[in-house]
Amino acid sequence: MQYGFVKVAAAVPAVRVADVEYNVEEIEKLMTLADSQNVEILCFPELSLTGYTCQDLFKEQLLLSKAEDGLLRLLEFSRQLDVITVVGLPVQAGGLLLNCAAVLQGGTLLGVVPKTYLPNYNEFYEKRWFASSQDLNPTAIYLAGTPLCLSAEPKVFQTADGVKFGVEICEDVWAPIPPSNNLTMAGAEIILNCSTSNELIGKHNYLRSLLAQQSARTMSAYVYSSSGFGESTQDVVYGGNAMVFENGRLLIEGERFSFQPQLRTAQVDVERLRTERHTNSTFINAQRHAQAQTVAAKPVGDHPFKLERHIDAHPFIPADEKMAETCEEILNIQTSGLAKRLLHTHCEHVVIGISGGLDSTLALLVCVRTFDKLGYDRKGIVGITMPGFGTSDRTHDNAVTLMQLLGISQMEVSIAKAVRQHFEDIGHDASVHDATYENSQARERTQILMDLANKLNALVVGTGDLSELALGWATYNGDHMSMYGVNGGVPKTLIQYLVRYMARQPQFKAEKETLTDIVDTPISPELTPADEKGNIAQKTEDLVGPYELHDFFLYYMLRFGFRPAKIYLMAQHAFGETYDAATIKKWLTTFCRRFFSQQFKRSCLPDGPKVGSISLSPRGDWRMASDASSALWLKECEEM
């Protein structure tokens, strides 16, 4: 394991029913291939040494003896490899014959896991040949030159670097309480399923759903390998499923009905799973009574690490096919949050500053949706433009046009005169464009909004977003403050998609052109004068960095607690064609520095709805000392 990633594989070998020597040769080929690709844990199908469909041949001593010989041969073969391998075979224990999975590594048989739940219906009559682990008393056996005590006691295997995994066999996962429930409660982070499942209309989709749910419920990675081409087709066909899931998400899937052997690899993020578990109190409580025997694997040699799994560069952005559904859900959350606050305060008026930028546009659209849903008159929405020293014609005109088209009440209050008077009062040189110059404008705007809200018996609706809160890109007690912040749970990269979505809706047909231009306008606080052509001179992303990078850093740092070195590695993989390593390092360092130094602003945020998996509310998801040190994070950034 490096950077928390473990490379696993599901193998579907070529098979001949009851031809153990052939099957061993095919397994060895895939073991060699997996080891050459630095696979750490490899899973083969159920009864892979003999083939699953031997039927009454499982009663033959010759087949059982050759299966044990085949395991011994695989043990010898594994001496030259590092990969931990799980293969299926029949095992005799006293008077019982058990359907088992053997775990082997580097010439050592680490353990044997017997199947618990045996199907005895339709084409599966396993109880005709095998006993369940539930029928097994602890029994001393000698298997492939290794003395073992075979029992039904759950076993959790642990690699040399601390990764824990467990094994269940086929029907086990279909049971109401699968063995993997206890294994994961006892610490297993990865579950391997040696399986055989025939193909029927609709069954594959059900199987995928079942495995995804089991992976999600147990917060584990789930590696599934099922018998394929070469098994008997006397009555049914086996498609050869190879799948890897991580906390409910499918990472990789093999080709069903392939006539060729398959090896499907995936890097599972064990650190991510561990974070999910130790922050989930329900999972923690469920672990209290789980027990399992722990079996240690051997240390392995160092291998060069290369990140191979897909890393989403925009983790907050839903897939295209889910875009409309997700946007509608977010807008409904925002709308419901604001509606409750208005009803609770018996308020039918809101005040909102409209700049012609993305954030205030989304907040305004949420206000419109809320008023429409409550049956309130849109004139109760008071949109206020407050032009200052940096306001451009483009943003001002878009703000005015949008308010006119939406049919809300409009006001314009220039802040220039009041701010100049303020500069004079405090003795500030207006030609010095420093923090005082910029923040005075933001605070003057907030004062106007708050005072008008008092005058009109209204609520001030905040417009600041999640990304700005993470970076502290807001003026303390200026735009940082409101009476209800509808955008506080929405990152900047997602706001663009929400506004575009709204622009495509039939009810906003007249506003479409204006909304589209707002999305295309450079992001800016417009607190310093425009250039000589009247264009925006102060661009936020030139100052604090690209929001798509900051949202990436924010997601993986807060959602999973990843350290800067891992986020840096992942960002290079995700943004390699857009930003070079030096640029990523620069802005990651900026993010870590600002995230810590600006916590004091987040410690007194106004109320607002959480819409996704991340929130910076000091009353909810993120509670952090305002004076916490960033030294560890910045030092790691320096050393990258």
XYZ file of C-alpha atoms in Angstrom, residues 206 466 541:
3
model
C -29.494 -7.576 -9.687
C -18.659 27.196 -0.072
C -8.630 33.374 -9.867
